[in-house]
CSV table of C-alpha atoms and ligand atoms in Angstrom, one decimal:
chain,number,residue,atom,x,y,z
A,7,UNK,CA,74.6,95.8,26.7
A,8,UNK,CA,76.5,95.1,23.6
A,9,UNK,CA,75.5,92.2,21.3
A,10,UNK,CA,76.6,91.3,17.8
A,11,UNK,CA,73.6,91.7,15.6
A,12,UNK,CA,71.4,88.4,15.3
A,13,UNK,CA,70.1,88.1,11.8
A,14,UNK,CA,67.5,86.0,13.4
A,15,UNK,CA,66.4,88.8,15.7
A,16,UNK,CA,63.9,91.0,13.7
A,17,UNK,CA,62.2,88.1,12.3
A,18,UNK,CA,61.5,86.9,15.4
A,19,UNK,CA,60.3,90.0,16.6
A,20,UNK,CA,58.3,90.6,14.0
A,21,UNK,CA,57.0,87.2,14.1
A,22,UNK,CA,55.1,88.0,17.4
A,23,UNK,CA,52.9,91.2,17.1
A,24,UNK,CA,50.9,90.1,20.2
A,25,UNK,CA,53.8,90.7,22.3
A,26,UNK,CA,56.6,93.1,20.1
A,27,UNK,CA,53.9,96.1,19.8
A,28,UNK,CA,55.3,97.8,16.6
A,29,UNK,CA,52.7,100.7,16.7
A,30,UNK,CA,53.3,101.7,20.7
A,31,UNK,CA,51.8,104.8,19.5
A,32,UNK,CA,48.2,103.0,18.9
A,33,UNK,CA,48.6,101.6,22.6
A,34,UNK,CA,48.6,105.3,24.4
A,35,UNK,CA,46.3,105.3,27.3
A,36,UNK,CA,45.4,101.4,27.1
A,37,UNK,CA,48.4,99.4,27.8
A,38,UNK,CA,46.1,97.7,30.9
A,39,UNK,CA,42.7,97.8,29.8
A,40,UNK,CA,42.3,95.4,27.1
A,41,UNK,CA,43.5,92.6,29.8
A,42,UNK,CA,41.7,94.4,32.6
A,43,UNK,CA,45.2,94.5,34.2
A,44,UNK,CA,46.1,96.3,37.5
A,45,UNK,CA,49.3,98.4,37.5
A,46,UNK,CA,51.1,99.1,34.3
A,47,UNK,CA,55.2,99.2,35.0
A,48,UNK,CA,57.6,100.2,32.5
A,49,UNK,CA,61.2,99.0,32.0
A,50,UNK,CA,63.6,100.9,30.2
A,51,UNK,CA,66.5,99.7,29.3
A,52,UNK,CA,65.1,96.1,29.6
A,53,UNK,CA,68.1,93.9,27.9
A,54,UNK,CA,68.0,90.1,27.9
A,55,UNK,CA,65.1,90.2,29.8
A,56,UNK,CA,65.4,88.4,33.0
A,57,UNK,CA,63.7,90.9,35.2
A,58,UNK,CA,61.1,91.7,32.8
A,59,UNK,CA,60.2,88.0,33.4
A,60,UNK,CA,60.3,87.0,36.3
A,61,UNK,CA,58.5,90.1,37.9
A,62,UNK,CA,55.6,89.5,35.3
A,63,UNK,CA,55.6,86.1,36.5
A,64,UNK,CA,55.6,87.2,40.5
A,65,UNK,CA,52.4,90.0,39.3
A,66,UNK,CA,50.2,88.6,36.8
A,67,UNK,CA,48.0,91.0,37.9
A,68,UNK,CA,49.7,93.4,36.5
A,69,UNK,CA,50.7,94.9,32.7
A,70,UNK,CA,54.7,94.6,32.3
A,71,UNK,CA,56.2,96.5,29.3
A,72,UNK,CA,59.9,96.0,28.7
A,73,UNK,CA,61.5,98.9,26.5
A,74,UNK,CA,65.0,98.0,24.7
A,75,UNK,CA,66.4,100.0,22.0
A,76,UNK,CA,69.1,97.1,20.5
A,77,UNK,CA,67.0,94.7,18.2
A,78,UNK,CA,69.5,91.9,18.6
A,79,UNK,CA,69.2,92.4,22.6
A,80,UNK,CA,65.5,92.3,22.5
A,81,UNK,CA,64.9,89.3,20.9
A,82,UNK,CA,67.2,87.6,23.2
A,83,UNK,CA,64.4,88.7,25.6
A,84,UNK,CA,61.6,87.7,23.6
A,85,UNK,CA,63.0,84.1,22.7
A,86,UNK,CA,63.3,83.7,26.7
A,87,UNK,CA,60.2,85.3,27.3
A,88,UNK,CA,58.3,83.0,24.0
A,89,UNK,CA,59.5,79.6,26.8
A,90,UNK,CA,56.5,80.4,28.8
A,91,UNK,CA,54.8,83.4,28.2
A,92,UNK,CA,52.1,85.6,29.6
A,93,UNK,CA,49.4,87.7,28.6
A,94,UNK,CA,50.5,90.4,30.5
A,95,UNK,CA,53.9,91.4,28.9
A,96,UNK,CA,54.9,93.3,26.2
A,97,UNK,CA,57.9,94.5,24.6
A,98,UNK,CA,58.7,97.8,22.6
A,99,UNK,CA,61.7,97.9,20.4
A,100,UNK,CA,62.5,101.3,20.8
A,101,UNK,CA,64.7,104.5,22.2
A,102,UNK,CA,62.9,105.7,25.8
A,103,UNK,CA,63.6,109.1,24.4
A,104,UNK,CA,60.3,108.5,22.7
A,105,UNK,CA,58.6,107.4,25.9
A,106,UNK,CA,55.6,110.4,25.5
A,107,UNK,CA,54.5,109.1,22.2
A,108,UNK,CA,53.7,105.4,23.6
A,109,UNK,CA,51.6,106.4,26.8
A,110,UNK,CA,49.6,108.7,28.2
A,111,UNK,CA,49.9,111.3,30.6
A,112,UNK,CA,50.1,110.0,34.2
A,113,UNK,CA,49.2,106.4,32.7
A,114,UNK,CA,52.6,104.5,34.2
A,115,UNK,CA,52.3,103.0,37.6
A,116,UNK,CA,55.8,102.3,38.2
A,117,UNK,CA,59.1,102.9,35.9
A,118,UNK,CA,62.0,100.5,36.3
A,119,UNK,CA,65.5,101.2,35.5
A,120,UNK,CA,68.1,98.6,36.6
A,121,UNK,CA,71.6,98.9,35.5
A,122,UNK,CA,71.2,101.5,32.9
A,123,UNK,CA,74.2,102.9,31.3
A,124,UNK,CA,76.3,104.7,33.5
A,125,UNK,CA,77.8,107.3,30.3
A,126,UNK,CA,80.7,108.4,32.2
A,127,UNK,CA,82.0,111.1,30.3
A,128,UNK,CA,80.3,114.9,31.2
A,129,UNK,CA,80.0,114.9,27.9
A,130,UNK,CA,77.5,112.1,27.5
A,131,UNK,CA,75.5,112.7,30.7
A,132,UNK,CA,72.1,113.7,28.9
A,133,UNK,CA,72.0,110.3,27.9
A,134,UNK,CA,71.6,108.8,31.2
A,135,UNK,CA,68.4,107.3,31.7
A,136,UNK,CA,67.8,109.8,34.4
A,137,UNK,CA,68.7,113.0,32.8
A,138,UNK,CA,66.3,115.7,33.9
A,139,UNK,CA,65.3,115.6,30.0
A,140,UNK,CA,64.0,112.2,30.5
A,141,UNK,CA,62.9,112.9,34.4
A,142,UNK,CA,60.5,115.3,32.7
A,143,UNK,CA,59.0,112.8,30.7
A,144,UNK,CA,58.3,110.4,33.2
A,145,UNK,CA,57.0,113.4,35.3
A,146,UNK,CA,54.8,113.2,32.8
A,147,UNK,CA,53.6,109.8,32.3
A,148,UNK,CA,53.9,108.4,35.6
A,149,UNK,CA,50.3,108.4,37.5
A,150,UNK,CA,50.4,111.0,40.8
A,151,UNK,CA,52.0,109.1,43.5
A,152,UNK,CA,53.9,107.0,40.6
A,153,UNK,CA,57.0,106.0,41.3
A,154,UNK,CA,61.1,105.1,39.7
A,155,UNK,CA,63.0,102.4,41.1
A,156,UNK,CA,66.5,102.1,40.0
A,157,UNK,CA,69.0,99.9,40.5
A,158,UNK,CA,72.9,100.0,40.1
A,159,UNK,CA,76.3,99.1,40.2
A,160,UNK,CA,77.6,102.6,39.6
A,161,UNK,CA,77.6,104.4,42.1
A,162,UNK,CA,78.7,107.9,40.1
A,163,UNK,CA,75.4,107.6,38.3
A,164,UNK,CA,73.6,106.5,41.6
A,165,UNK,CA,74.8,110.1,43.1
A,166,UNK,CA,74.0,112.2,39.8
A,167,UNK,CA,70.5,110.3,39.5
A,168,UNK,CA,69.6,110.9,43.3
A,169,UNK,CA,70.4,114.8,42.8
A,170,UNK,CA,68.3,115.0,40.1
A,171,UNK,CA,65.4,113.2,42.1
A,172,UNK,CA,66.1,115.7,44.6
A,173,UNK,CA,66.7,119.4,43.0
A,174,UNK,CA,63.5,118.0,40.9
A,175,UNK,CA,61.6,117.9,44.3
A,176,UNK,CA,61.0,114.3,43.6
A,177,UNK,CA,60.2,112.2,47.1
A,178,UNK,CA,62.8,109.9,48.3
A,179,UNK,CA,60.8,106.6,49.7
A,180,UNK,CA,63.5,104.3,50.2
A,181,UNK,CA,67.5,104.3,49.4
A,182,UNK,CA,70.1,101.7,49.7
A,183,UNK,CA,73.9,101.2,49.4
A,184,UNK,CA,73.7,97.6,50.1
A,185,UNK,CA,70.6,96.0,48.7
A,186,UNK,CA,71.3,92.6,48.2
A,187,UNK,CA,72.4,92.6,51.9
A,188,UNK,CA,69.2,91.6,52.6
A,189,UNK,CA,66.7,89.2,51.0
A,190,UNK,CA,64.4,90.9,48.8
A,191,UNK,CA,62.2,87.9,47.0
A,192,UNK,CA,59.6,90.7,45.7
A,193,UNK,CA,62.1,92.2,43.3
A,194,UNK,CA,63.6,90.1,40.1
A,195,UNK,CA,67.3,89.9,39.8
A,196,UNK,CA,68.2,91.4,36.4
A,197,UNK,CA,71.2,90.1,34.3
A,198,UNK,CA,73.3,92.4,35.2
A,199,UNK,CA,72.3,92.9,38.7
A,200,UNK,CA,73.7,88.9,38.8
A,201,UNK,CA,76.7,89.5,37.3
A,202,UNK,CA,77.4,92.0,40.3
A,203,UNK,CA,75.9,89.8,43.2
A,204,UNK,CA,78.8,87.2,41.9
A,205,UNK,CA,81.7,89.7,41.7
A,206,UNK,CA,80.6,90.3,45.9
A,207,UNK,CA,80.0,94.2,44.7
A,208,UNK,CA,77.0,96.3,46.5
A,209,UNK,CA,73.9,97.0,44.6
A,210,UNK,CA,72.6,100.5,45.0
A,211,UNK,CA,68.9,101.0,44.7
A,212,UNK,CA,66.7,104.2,45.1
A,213,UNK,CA,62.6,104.7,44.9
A,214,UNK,CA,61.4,108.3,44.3
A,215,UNK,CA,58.1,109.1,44.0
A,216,UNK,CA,56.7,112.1,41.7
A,217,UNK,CA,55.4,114.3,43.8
A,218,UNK,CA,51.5,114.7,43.0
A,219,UNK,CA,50.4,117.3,40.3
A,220,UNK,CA,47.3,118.7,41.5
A,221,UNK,CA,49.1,119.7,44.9
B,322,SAM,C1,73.7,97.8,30.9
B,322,SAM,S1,72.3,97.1,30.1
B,322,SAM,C2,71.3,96.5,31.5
B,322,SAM,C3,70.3,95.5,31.0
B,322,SAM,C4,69.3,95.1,32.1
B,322,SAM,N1,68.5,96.1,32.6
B,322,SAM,C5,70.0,94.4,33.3
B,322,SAM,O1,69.9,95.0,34.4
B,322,SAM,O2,70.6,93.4,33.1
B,322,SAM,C6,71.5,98.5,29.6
B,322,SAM,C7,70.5,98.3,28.5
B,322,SAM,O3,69.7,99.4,28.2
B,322,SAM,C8,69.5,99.6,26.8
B,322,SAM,N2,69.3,101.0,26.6
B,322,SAM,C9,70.2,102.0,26.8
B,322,SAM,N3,69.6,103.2,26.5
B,322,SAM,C10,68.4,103.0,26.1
B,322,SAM,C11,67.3,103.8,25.6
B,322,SAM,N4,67.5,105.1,25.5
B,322,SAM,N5,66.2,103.2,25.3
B,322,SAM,C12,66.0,101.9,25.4
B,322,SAM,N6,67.0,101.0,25.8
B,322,SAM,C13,68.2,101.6,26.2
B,322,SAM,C14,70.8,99.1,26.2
B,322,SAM,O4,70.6,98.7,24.9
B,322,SAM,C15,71.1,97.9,27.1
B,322,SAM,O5,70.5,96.7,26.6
């Protein structure tokens, strides 16, 4: 997602600390505990925030972190977000490449990624959010029995992403070509997951779950 910077943007997101956590780093290991919260899901690649939102609205049992690397992007989700907001969301301004230094090992219930960036070009491949160098982070980080759900438009990246679940012996739990086909009020629509739903286009959706360490 492309925005012209917003000189408003980082002093708005510096403005709220309680929510923009600047020092990720001093989080590791405790993103749910302070707030006694259940399941702690990551976002990447969060954007204007609409998902982020509303699925923190539908589990307020649960921690919500949204991670979005374009400052001017973020804040759009914060000042949505700052209408009503909730004690169980946070936002890091940040690259995911730096995912390990923000939680702990097998902390991360559940990692989103809806409509990431499909990087066409074989050239730019290892910057898909589902590269095997970022698969092995979130092999990491994710708890045993942790899961990815992904969503997208693309279906290129959809095919590239599922091999890499698969060669990486990941577990396929459910796969779609067609999501939207049916109604699915548990999951947010995301921005760009709209945008799709209006052009008539099929939303492609996979969960894989890591396959336990210890095993
Ligand atoms: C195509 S947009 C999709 C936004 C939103 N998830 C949606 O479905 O509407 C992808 C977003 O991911 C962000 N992004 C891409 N690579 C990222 C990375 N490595 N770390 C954090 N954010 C990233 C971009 O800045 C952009 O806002």
């Amino acid at each position: 997602m492309r925005v012209r910077k917003k000189h408003w943007a980082n002093p708005l997101l510096n403005a709220h600390p309680e929510i923009v956590i600047h020092n990720p780093q001093e989080r590791v290991g405790q993103w749910c505990s302070n707030l006694s919260l259940r399941n702690l899901h990551v976002e990447i690649g969060g954007g204007k925030g609409d998902y982020w939102i509303e699925m923190a609205r539908k589990f307020p049992e649960d921690c919500w972190v949204t991670v979005e690397k374009d400052s001017s992007v973020a804040a759009f989700a914060l000042r949505k977000m700052l209408e009503s907001p909730q004690p169980n969301m946070f936002l890091i301004n940040g690259d995911a490449k730096d995912l390990n230094l923000w939680f702990d090992h097998q902390e991360i219930d559940v990692i989103h990624l809806n409509f990431s960036d499909p990087w066409p070009k074989k050239a730019h491949h290892k910057r898909r959010l589902t590269h095997q160098s970022f698969l092995q982070n979130y092999q990491k980080l994710l708890k045993n029995d942790g899961e990815i759900q992904m969503k997208t438009d693309n279906m290129d990246l959809f095919e590239f992403s599922c091999q890499i679940f698969s060669q990486n012996n990941w577990i396929c739990m459910d796969i779609s070509v067609d999501y939207r086909r049916n109604s699915h009020p548990e999951d947010a629509i995301s921005e760009y997951e709209q945008r799709f739903i209006d052009l008539k286009q099929p939303i492609y959706r996979c969960v894989w779950r890591k396959r336990n360490e210890s095993k």
